[in-house]
Coordinates of N, CA and C in Angstrom, one line a residue:
Chain A
D1 N 75.4 105.3 106.0 CA 76.1 105.9 107.1 C 76.2 107.4 107.1
A2 N 76.0 108.1 108.2 CA 76.1 109.5 108.2 C 77.6 109.9 108.0
G3 N 77.7 111.0 107.2 CA 79.0 111.6 107.0 C 79.4 112.5 108.1
V4 N 80.4 113.3 107.9 CA 80.8 114.3 108.9 C 79.7 115.3 109.0
I5 N 79.3 115.6 110.3 CA 78.2 116.5 110.6 C 78.8 117.8 111.2
Q6 N 78.4 118.9 110.6 CA 78.8 120.2 111.2 C 77.6 121.0 111.5
S7 N 77.7 121.8 112.6 CA 76.7 122.7 113.0 C 77.3 124.0 113.6
P8 N 76.6 125.1 113.4 CA 75.5 125.3 112.5 C 76.0 125.4 111.0
R9 N 75.1 125.4 110.1 CA 75.4 125.5 108.7 C 75.7 127.0 108.3
H10 N 75.0 127.9 109.0 CA 75.3 129.3 108.8 C 75.3 130.0 110.1
E11 N 76.2 131.0 110.2 CA 76.3 131.7 111.5 C 76.6 133.2 111.1
V12 N 75.7 134.0 111.6 CA 76.0 135.5 111.4 C 76.1 136.1 112.8
T13 N 77.2 136.8 113.0 CA 77.4 137.4 114.4 C 78.0 138.7 114.2
E14 N 78.0 139.4 115.3 CA 78.6 140.8 115.3 C 80.1 140.7 115.8
M15 N 80.9 141.6 115.3 CA 82.3 141.7 115.7 C 82.3 141.7 117.3
G16 N 83.3 141.0 117.8 CA 83.5 140.9 119.2 C 82.8 139.8 119.9
Q17 N 81.8 139.2 119.3 CA 81.1 138.0 119.9 C 81.9 136.7 119.8
E18 N 81.6 135.8 120.7 CA 82.2 134.5 120.6 C 81.4 133.6 119.7
V19 N 82.2 132.8 118.9 CA 81.5 131.9 117.9 C 82.1 130.5 118.2
T20 N 81.2 129.5 118.2 CA 81.6 128.1 118.4 C 81.0 127.3 117.3
L21 N 81.9 126.6 116.6 CA 81.6 125.7 115.5 C 81.7 124.3 116.0
R22 N 80.9 123.4 115.5 CA 80.9 122.1 116.0 C 81.0 121.1 114.9
C23 N 81.6 119.9 115.3 CA 81.8 118.9 114.3 C 81.7 117.5 114.9
K24 N 81.0 116.6 114.2 CA 81.0 115.2 114.6 C 81.6 114.4 113.5
P25 N 82.8 113.8 113.7 CA 83.4 113.0 112.6 C 82.7 111.7 112.4
I26 N 83.1 111.1 111.3 CA 82.6 109.7 111.0 C 83.1 108.8 112.0
S27 N 82.2 107.9 112.5 CA 82.5 107.0 113.5 C 83.6 106.0 113.1
G28 N 84.6 105.9 114.0 CA 85.7 105.0 113.7 C 86.9 105.7 113.1
H29 N 86.7 107.0 112.7 CA 87.8 107.8 112.2 C 88.6 108.3 113.4
D30 N 90.0 108.3 113.2 CA 90.8 108.7 114.3 C 91.6 110.0 114.1
Y31 N 91.3 110.6 112.9 CA 91.9 111.9 112.6 C 90.8 112.9 112.3
L32 N 91.0 114.1 112.8 CA 90.0 115.2 112.6 C 90.7 116.5 112.2
F33 N 90.2 117.1 111.2 CA 90.9 118.3 110.6 C 89.9 119.5 110.6
W34 N 90.4 120.7 110.9 CA 89.6 121.9 110.7 C 90.3 122.7 109.6
Y35 N 89.5 123.2 108.6 CA 90.0 124.0 107.5 C 89.1 125.3 107.5
R36 N 89.8 126.3 106.8 CA 89.0 127.5 106.5 C 89.2 127.8 105.0
Q37 N 88.1 128.2 104.4 CA 88.1 128.5 103.0 C 87.6 129.9 102.7
T38 N 88.5 130.7 102.0 CA 88.1 132.0 101.6 C 88.5 132.2 100.1
M39 N 87.9 133.2 99.5 CA 88.3 133.5 98.1 C 89.8 133.9 98.0
M40 N 90.2 134.7 99.0 CA 91.6 135.2 98.9 C 92.6 134.2 99.2
R41 N 92.4 133.4 100.2 CA 93.5 132.4 100.6 C 93.2 131.0 100.2
G42 N 92.0 130.7 99.7 CA 91.8 129.3 99.3 C 91.5 128.5 100.5
L43 N 91.9 127.2 100.5 CA 91.6 126.3 101.6 C 92.9 126.2 102.5
E44 N 92.7 126.5 103.7 CA 93.8 126.5 104.7 C 93.5 125.5 105.8
L45 N 94.5 124.7 106.1 CA 94.4 123.8 107.3 C 94.7 124.6 108.6
L46 N 93.8 124.5 109.5 CA 94.0 125.3 110.7 C 94.6 124.4 111.8
I47 N 94.1 123.2 112.0 CA 94.6 122.3 113.1 C 94.1 120.9 112.8
Y48 N 94.9 119.9 113.2 CA 94.3 118.5 113.2 C 94.7 117.7 114.4
F49 N 93.8 116.8 114.7 CA 93.9 115.9 115.8 C 94.1 114.5 115.4
N50 N 94.7 113.7 116.3 CA 94.8 112.3 116.1 C 94.4 111.7 117.5
N51 N 93.4 110.8 117.5 CA 92.9 110.2 118.7 C 92.7 111.3 119.8
N52 N 92.1 112.4 119.4 CA 91.6 113.5 120.2 C 92.7 114.4 120.7
V53 N 94.0 114.1 120.3 CA 95.1 114.9 120.7 C 95.5 115.9 119.5
P54 N 95.7 117.2 119.8 CA 96.1 118.1 118.7 C 97.5 117.7 118.3
I55 N 97.7 117.6 117.0 CA 99.0 117.2 116.4 C 99.7 118.4 115.8
D56 N 99.0 119.2 115.1 CA 99.6 120.3 114.4 C 98.6 121.5 114.4
D57 N 98.9 122.5 115.1 CA 98.1 123.7 115.1 C 98.7 124.9 114.5
S58 N 99.7 124.7 113.7 CA 100.5 125.8 113.1 C 99.7 126.7 112.2
G59 N 98.5 126.2 111.7 CA 97.7 127.0 110.9 C 96.7 127.8 111.6
M60 N 96.6 127.7 112.9 CA 95.7 128.5 113.6 C 96.2 130.0 113.6
P61 N 95.3 130.9 113.1 CA 95.8 132.2 112.7 C 96.3 133.1 113.9
E62 N 95.7 132.9 115.1 CA 96.1 133.7 116.2 C 95.4 133.2 117.5
D63 N 95.7 133.8 118.6 CA 95.2 133.3 119.9 C 93.7 133.4 120.0
R64 N 93.0 134.1 119.2 CA 91.6 134.2 119.2 C 90.9 132.9 118.8
F65 N 91.7 132.0 118.1 CA 91.1 130.8 117.7 C 91.6 129.7 118.6
S66 N 90.7 128.8 119.0 CA 91.0 127.6 119.8 C 90.2 126.4 119.3
A67 N 90.7 125.2 119.4 CA 90.0 124.0 119.1 C 90.2 123.0 120.1
K68 N 89.1 122.2 120.3 CA 89.2 121.1 121.3 C 88.5 119.9 120.7
M69 N 88.9 118.7 121.3 CA 88.3 117.5 120.9 C 88.2 116.7 122.2
P70 N 87.1 116.8 122.9 CA 87.0 116.2 124.2 C 86.8 114.7 124.1
N71 N 86.3 114.2 123.0 CA 86.1 112.8 122.8 C 86.1 112.5 121.3
A72 N 86.1 111.2 121.0 CA 86.3 110.8 119.6 C 85.1 111.2 118.7
S73 N 84.0 111.6 119.2 CA 82.9 111.9 118.4 C 82.5 113.4 118.3
F74 N 83.4 114.3 118.8 CA 83.0 115.7 118.9 C 84.2 116.6 119.0
S75 N 84.1 117.7 118.2 CA 85.2 118.7 118.2 C 84.5 120.1 118.1
T76 N 85.2 121.1 118.6 CA 84.7 122.4 118.5 C 85.9 123.3 118.0
L77 N 85.5 124.3 117.3 CA 86.4 125.4 116.9 C 85.8 126.7 117.4
K78 N 86.5 127.4 118.3 CA 86.0 128.6 118.9 C 86.8 129.8 118.5
I79 N 86.1 130.9 118.2 CA 86.7 132.2 117.9 C 86.2 133.2 118.9
Q80 N 87.1 133.8 119.6 CA 86.8 134.8 120.7 C 87.9 135.8 120.9
P81 N 87.6 137.0 120.6 CA 86.4 137.6 120.0 C 86.5 137.5 118.4
S82 N 85.4 137.5 117.8 CA 85.3 137.4 116.4 C 85.6 138.7 115.7
E83 N 86.1 138.7 114.5 CA 86.4 139.9 113.7 C 85.9 139.7 112.3
P84 N 85.6 140.8 111.6 CA 85.0 140.6 110.2 C 85.9 139.8 109.3
R85 N 87.3 139.9 109.5 CA 88.2 139.1 108.6 C 88.1 137.6 108.9
D86 N 87.4 137.2 109.9 CA 87.2 135.7 110.2 C 86.1 135.2 109.3
S87 N 85.3 136.0 108.6 CA 84.3 135.6 107.7 C 84.8 134.6 106.7
A88 N 84.3 133.4 106.6 CA 84.8 132.3 105.7 C 83.8 131.1 105.9
V89 N 84.1 130.1 105.1 CA 83.5 128.8 105.3 C 84.5 127.9 106.0
Y90 N 84.0 127.3 107.1 CA 84.9 126.5 107.9 C 84.4 125.0 107.7
F91 N 85.4 124.2 107.3 CA 85.1 122.8 107.1 C 85.8 121.9 108.2
C92 N 85.1 120.9 108.5 CA 85.7 119.8 109.3 C 85.8 118.6 108.4
A93 N 86.9 117.8 108.6 CA 87.1 116.6 107.8 C 87.6 115.5 108.8
S94 N 87.3 114.3 108.4 CA 87.9 113.2 109.2 C 88.5 112.1 108.3
S95 N 89.4 111.3 108.9 CA 90.0 110.2 108.1 C 90.4 109.1 109.1
F96 N 90.6 108.0 108.5 CA 91.0 106.8 109.2 C 92.5 106.5 108.8
G97 N 93.4 106.6 109.8 CA 94.8 106.4 109.6 C 95.2 105.0 109.5
D98 N 94.9 104.3 108.4 CA 95.2 102.9 108.4 C 96.5 102.6 107.7
G99 N 97.4 103.5 107.8 CA 98.8 103.3 107.3 C 99.0 103.9 105.9
G100 N 98.2 104.8 105.5 CA 98.5 105.5 104.3 C 97.4 105.9 103.4
A101 N 96.1 105.6 103.8 CA 95.0 106.0 102.9 C 94.9 107.5 102.7
F102 N 95.0 108.2 103.8 CA 94.9 109.7 103.8 C 93.7 110.3 103.2
E103 N 92.7 109.5 102.9 CA 91.5 110.0 102.3 C 90.7 110.7 103.4
Q104 N 90.4 112.0 103.2 CA 89.7 112.8 104.1 C 88.3 113.0 103.6
Y105 N 87.3 112.9 104.6 CA 85.9 113.1 104.3 C 85.5 114.4 104.9
F106 N 84.9 115.2 104.1 CA 84.6 116.6 104.5 C 83.1 116.7 104.9
G107 N 82.9 117.6 105.9 CA 81.5 117.9 106.2 C 81.0 119.0 105.2
P108 N 79.8 119.5 105.4 CA 79.2 120.4 104.5 C 79.7 121.9 104.7
G109 N 80.3 122.1 105.8 CA 80.8 123.4 106.1 C 79.9 124.3 106.9
T110 N 80.5 125.3 107.6 CA 79.8 126.3 108.3 C 80.2 127.6 107.7
R111 N 79.2 128.3 107.2 CA 79.5 129.7 106.6 C 79.3 130.7 107.7
L112 N 80.4 131.3 108.0 CA 80.5 132.3 109.1 C 80.6 133.7 108.5
T113 N 79.7 134.6 109.0 CA 79.7 136.0 108.6 C 79.8 136.8 109.8
V114 N 80.9 137.6 109.9 CA 81.0 138.5 111.1 C 80.9 139.9 110.6
T115 N 79.9 140.6 111.2 CA 79.6 142.0 110.7 C 80.1 143.1 111.7
Chain B
G1 N 109.0 123.1 101.5 CA 108.0 122.1 101.8 C 107.2 121.6 100.6
D2 N 106.4 120.6 100.9 CA 105.6 120.1 99.8 C 104.6 121.1 99.3
S3 N 104.3 121.1 98.0 CA 103.4 122.0 97.4 C 102.7 121.4 96.1
V4 N 101.6 122.0 95.8 CA 100.8 121.6 94.6 C 100.4 122.8 93.8
T5 N 100.6 122.8 92.5 CA 100.3 123.9 91.6 C 99.3 123.4 90.6
Q6 N 98.2 124.1 90.5 CA 97.1 123.7 89.5 C 97.0 124.8 88.4
M7 N 96.5 124.4 87.3 CA 96.3 125.5 86.3 C 95.3 126.4 86.8
E8 N 95.5 127.7 86.4 CA 94.6 128.7 86.9 C 93.2 128.6 86.2
G9 N 92.2 128.9 86.9 CA 90.9 129.0 86.3 C 90.5 130.5 86.2
P10 N 89.2 130.7 85.9 CA 88.2 129.6 85.7 C 88.3 129.0 84.3
V11 N 87.8 127.8 84.2 CA 87.8 127.1 82.9 C 86.4 127.0 82.4
T12 N 86.1 127.4 81.2 CA 84.7 127.3 80.7 C 84.7 126.5 79.4
L13 N 83.9 125.4 79.4 CA 83.8 124.5 78.2 C 82.4 124.3 77.9
S14 N 82.2 123.8 76.6 CA 80.9 123.4 76.2 C 80.7 121.9 76.5
E15 N 79.4 121.6 76.7 CA 79.1 120.2 77.0 C 79.7 119.3 75.9
E16 N 80.2 118.1 76.3 CA 80.8 117.1 75.5 C 82.2 117.4 75.1
A17 N 82.8 118.5 75.5 CA 84.2 118.9 75.2 C 85.1 118.0 76.1
F18 N 86.4 118.0 75.6 CA 87.4 117.2 76.4 C 88.0 118.2 77.4
L19 N 88.2 117.6 78.6 CA 88.7 118.4 79.7 C 90.1 117.9 80.2
T20 N 91.0 118.9 80.4 CA 92.3 118.7 81.1 C 92.5 119.8 82.1
I21 N 92.7 119.4 83.3 CA 93.1 120.4 84.4 C 94.5 119.9 84.8
N22 N 95.5 120.8 84.6 CA 96.9 120.4 85.0 C 97.2 120.5 86.4
C23 N 98.0 119.6 86.9 CA 98.4 119.6 88.3 C 99.9 119.2 88.4
T24 N 100.7 119.9 89.0 CA 102.1 119.5 89.2 C 102.4 119.6 90.7
Y25 N 103.4 118.9 91.2 CA 103.6 118.9 92.6 C 105.1 118.9 92.9
T26 N 105.4 119.3 94.1 CA 106.8 119.2 94.7 C 106.7 118.5 96.0
A27 N 107.5 117.5 96.1 CA 107.4 116.7 97.4 C 108.8 116.1 97.6
T28 N 109.2 116.0 98.9 CA 110.4 115.4 99.3 C 110.4 113.9 99.4
G29 N 109.2 113.4 99.7 CA 109.0 112.0 99.9 C 108.3 111.3 98.7
Y30 N 107.5 110.3 99.0 CA 106.7 109.6 98.0 C 105.3 109.8 98.2
P31 N 104.7 110.9 97.7 CA 103.3 111.2 98.0 C 102.3 110.3 97.3
S32 N 101.1 110.3 98.0 CA 99.9 109.8 97.3 C 99.3 111.1 96.7
L33 N 98.6 110.9 95.6 CA 98.0 112.1 94.9 C 96.5 111.9 94.8
F34 N 95.8 113.1 94.9 CA 94.3 113.0 95.0 C 93.8 114.2 94.1
W35 N 92.6 113.9 93.6 CA 91.7 115.0 93.1 C 90.4 115.0 93.9
Y36 N 90.1 116.2 94.4 CA 88.8 116.4 95.2 C 88.0 117.3 94.3
V37 N 86.7 117.2 94.5 CA 85.7 118.0 93.8 C 84.8 118.7 94.8
Q38 N 84.5 120.0 94.6 CA 83.6 120.7 95.4 C 82.5 121.3 94.6
Y39 N 81.3 120.8 94.8 CA 80.1 121.3 94.1 C 79.6 122.5 94.9
P40 N 78.8 123.4 94.3 CA 78.4 124.6 94.9 C 77.7 124.3 96.2
G41 N 78.1 125.0 97.3 CA 77.5 124.9 98.6 C 77.8 123.6 99.4
E42 N 78.7 122.9 98.9 CA 79.0 121.6 99.6 C 80.5 121.5 100.0
G43 N 80.8 120.5 100.8 CA 82.2 120.3 101.1 C 82.9 119.5 100.0
L44 N 84.2 119.3 100.2 CA 85.0 118.6 99.2 C 84.7 117.1 99.2
Q45 N 84.7 116.5 98.1 CA 84.5 115.0 98.0 C 85.7 114.5 97.2
L46 N 86.2 113.3 97.7 CA 87.2 112.6 97.0 C 86.7 112.2 95.6
L47 N 87.4 112.5 94.5 CA 87.1 112.1 93.2 C 87.9 110.9 92.8
L48 N 89.2 110.9 92.9 CA 90.0 109.8 92.6 C 91.4 110.0 93.3
K49 N 92.1 108.9 93.3 CA 93.5 108.9 93.9 C 94.4 108.0 93.3
A50 N 95.7 108.2 93.5 CA 96.8 107.3 93.0 C 97.8 107.3 94.1
T51 N 98.3 106.1 94.4 CA 99.3 106.0 95.5 C 100.7 105.8 95.1
K52 N 101.0 105.4 93.9 CA 102.3 105.2 93.5 C 102.5 105.5 92.0
A53 N 103.7 105.7 91.6 CA 104.1 106.1 90.2 C 103.4 105.1 89.2
D54 N 102.9 105.7 88.1 CA 102.2 105.1 87.0 C 100.8 104.5 87.3
D55 N 100.4 104.7 88.6 CA 99.0 104.3 88.9 C 98.1 105.3 88.2
K56 N 96.9 104.8 87.8 CA 95.9 105.6 87.2 C 94.7 105.5 88.1
G57 N 94.2 106.7 88.6 CA 93.0 106.8 89.3 C 91.8 107.1 88.4
S58 N 90.6 106.6 88.6 CA 89.5 106.9 87.7 C 88.2 106.8 88.5
N59 N 87.3 107.7 88.1 CA 86.0 107.7 88.8 C 85.1 108.6 88.0
K60 N 83.8 108.2 87.7 CA 82.8 109.1 87.1 C 83.3 109.6 85.7
G61 N 84.1 108.8 85.0 CA 84.6 109.2 83.7 C 85.9 110.1 83.8
F62 N 86.3 110.5 85.0 CA 87.5 111.2 85.1 C 88.7 110.3 85.3
E63 N 89.9 110.7 84.8 CA 91.1 109.9 85.0 C 92.2 110.8 85.3
A64 N 93.2 110.3 86.0 CA 94.5 111.0 86.3 C 95.6 109.9 86.5
T65 N 96.7 110.1 85.9 CA 97.8 109.2 86.0 C 99.0 109.8 86.8
Y66 N 99.5 109.1 87.7 CA 100.6 109.6 88.6 C 101.9 109.5 87.8
R67 N 102.5 110.6 87.4 CA 103.7 110.7 86.6 C 104.8 111.2 87.4
K68 N 105.7 110.3 87.9 CA 106.7 110.7 88.8 C 107.8 111.5 88.0
E69 N 108.0 111.1 86.7 CA 109.1 111.7 86.0 C 108.8 113.2 85.7
T70 N 107.5 113.5 85.6 CA 107.2 114.9 85.3 C 106.5 115.6 86.5
T71 N 106.5 114.8 87.6 CA 105.8 115.3 88.9 C 104.4 115.9 88.6
S72 N 103.6 115.1 87.9 CA 102.3 115.6 87.5 C 101.2 114.6 87.8
F73 N 100.0 115.2 87.8 CA 98.8 114.3 88.1 C 97.6 115.1 87.4
H74 N 97.6 115.2 86.1 CA 96.6 115.9 85.4 C 95.3 115.2 85.3
L75 N 94.2 116.0 85.5 CA 92.9 115.4 85.5 C 92.3 115.5 84.1
E76 N 91.7 114.4 83.6 CA 91.1 114.4 82.2 C 89.7 113.8 82.2
K77 N 88.9 114.3 81.3 CA 87.6 113.6 81.1 C 87.3 113.8 79.6
G78 N 86.9 112.8 79.0 CA 86.7 112.8 77.5 C 85.5 113.6 77.1
S79 N 84.4 113.7 77.8 CA 83.2 114.3 77.4 C 82.5 114.9 78.7
V80 N 82.6 116.2 78.9 CA 82.1 116.7 80.1 C 80.6 117.0 80.0
Q81 N 80.0 117.1 81.2 CA 78.6 117.4 81.3 C 78.3 118.6 82.1
V82 N 77.2 119.2 82.0 CA 76.8 120.4 82.8 C 77.0 120.1 84.3
S83 N 76.7 118.9 84.7 CA 76.7 118.5 86.1 C 78.2 118.4 86.6
D84 N 79.2 118.5 85.7 CA 80.6 118.5 86.2 C 81.0 119.9 86.6
S85 N 80.2 120.9 86.5 CA 80.6 122.2 86.9 C 80.8 122.2 88.4
A86 N 82.0 122.6 88.8 CA 82.4 122.5 90.2 C 83.8 123.1 90.3
V87 N 84.3 123.1 91.5 CA 85.7 123.5 91.7 C 86.5 122.2 92.0
Y88 N 87.7 122.0 91.3 CA 88.5 120.8 91.4 C 89.8 121.2 92.1
F89 N 90.1 120.3 93.1 CA 91.4 120.5 93.9 C 92.3 119.3 93.7
C90 N 93.5 119.6 93.4 CA 94.6 118.6 93.4 C 95.2 118.6 94.8
A91 N 95.6 117.4 95.3 CA 96.2 117.4 96.6 C 97.2 116.3 96.7
L92 N 98.1 116.4 97.7 CA 99.1 115.3 97.9 C 99.2 115.1 99.4
S93 N 99.7 113.9 99.7 CA 100.0 113.6 101.1 C 101.4 112.9 101.1
D94 N 102.2 113.1 102.1 CA 103.5 112.6 102.1 C 103.5 111.3 102.9
S95 N 103.4 110.2 102.3 CA 103.3 108.9 103.1 C 104.6 108.6 103.8
L96 N 105.7 109.1 103.3 CA 107.0 108.8 103.9 C 107.1 109.4 105.3
S97 N 106.6 110.6 105.5 CA 106.7 111.2 106.8 C 105.6 110.7 107.7
G98 N 104.6 110.1 107.2 CA 103.5 109.6 108.0 C 102.5 110.6 108.4
A99 N 102.8 111.9 108.1 CA 101.8 112.9 108.4 C 100.5 112.7 107.6
Q100 N 99.4 112.8 108.3 CA 98.1 112.5 107.7 C 97.6 113.7 106.9
K101 N 98.2 114.9 107.0 CA 97.6 116.0 106.4 C 97.8 116.1 104.9
L102 N 96.9 116.7 104.2 CA 96.9 116.8 102.8 C 97.4 118.3 102.5
V103 N 98.1 118.4 101.4 CA 98.5 119.7 100.8 C 97.6 119.9 99.6
F104 N 96.8 121.0 99.6 CA 95.9 121.2 98.5 C 96.5 122.3 97.5
G105 N 96.1 122.2 96.2 CA 96.3 123.3 95.3 C 95.3 124.3 95.5
Q106 N 95.3 125.4 94.7 CA 94.4 126.5 94.9 C 93.0 126.3 94.4
G107 N 92.8 125.2 93.6 CA 91.5 124.9 93.1 C 91.3 125.5 91.7
T108 N 90.6 124.8 90.9 CA 90.3 125.3 89.5 C 88.8 125.2 89.3
R109 N 88.2 126.4 89.1 CA 86.7 126.4 88.9 C 86.4 126.1 87.4
L110 N 85.5 125.1 87.3 CA 85.1 124.6 86.0 C 83.6 124.9 85.7
T111 N 83.3 125.5 84.6 CA 81.9 125.7 84.2 C 81.7 125.1 82.9
I112 N 80.6 124.3 82.8 CA 80.2 123.6 81.6 C 78.9 124.2 81.1
N113 N 78.9 124.8 79.9 CA 77.7 125.3 79.3 C 77.0 124.3 78.4
P114 N 75.7 124.3 78.4 CA 74.9 123.4 77.6 C 75.0 123.7 76.1

C-alpha cells in the first residue's frame, strides 16, 4: 500500500511568493496532520483535520498560513506571502481514529527554502 | 498541558553498545506512549508503543516499558548497529480527552560508530 504522499519533495522560492504544499493521506484514514520541523523549534503541529474538517489550528503561526482539505484524499498547506523564516521541512501525517490507536503515519516531507 | 521531556543529545555510541534514551512525561489523563524514529531525509516512523501502565512495547530489538509510577518510557536496546543511527522521538497521546494529536519530545540524535 502507498503511504502518505507529499509533493513537491523540495521547493525553493523567493520571499514574497506563494507556496503550496500538497498531501495525499493513506486511504481510509480520517485524520490528517500538518507539522513543521526546524532545528530551532523541533517538530511543531500546525493544524489537524478530522473527516476533512479542521479541528485544531492553534499551531498555525500567522495569517500567511492556510490549510484546506477539500476531500478525504487531498490536503494543501499554503503560505502567502512566504518569508525566509518559513524555511523548514513540512510533514503531513494521517491516522485512523479507531478509538485510541493514535498511530500517525508520516509522509517523506517537503523541504522548503525561502530565499 | 501535556508534555514530554527526552534526554538531550546528541548521543554517540560504538556498535554493539547498550543504548538507553530517557523519556519522561507529564499528562493529566491516561496517555498512550510512543517512540518514533526518523532516519536521515525521511519522515517519522512508529517504532513501538504502549497503551497502559506496565505494558512493554518492542520492535527491531528496541524495548520500552510504560512506568506510570515514574512517568517514564525509556527506550533501550541491548546491542546497537550502525543502521540505528537516527533521531528518536518520544510522544504521548491523551486517550482520555479523545484528542488524536500527539505531543512530541524534542528528539534525540543517535550516532553509532563502527
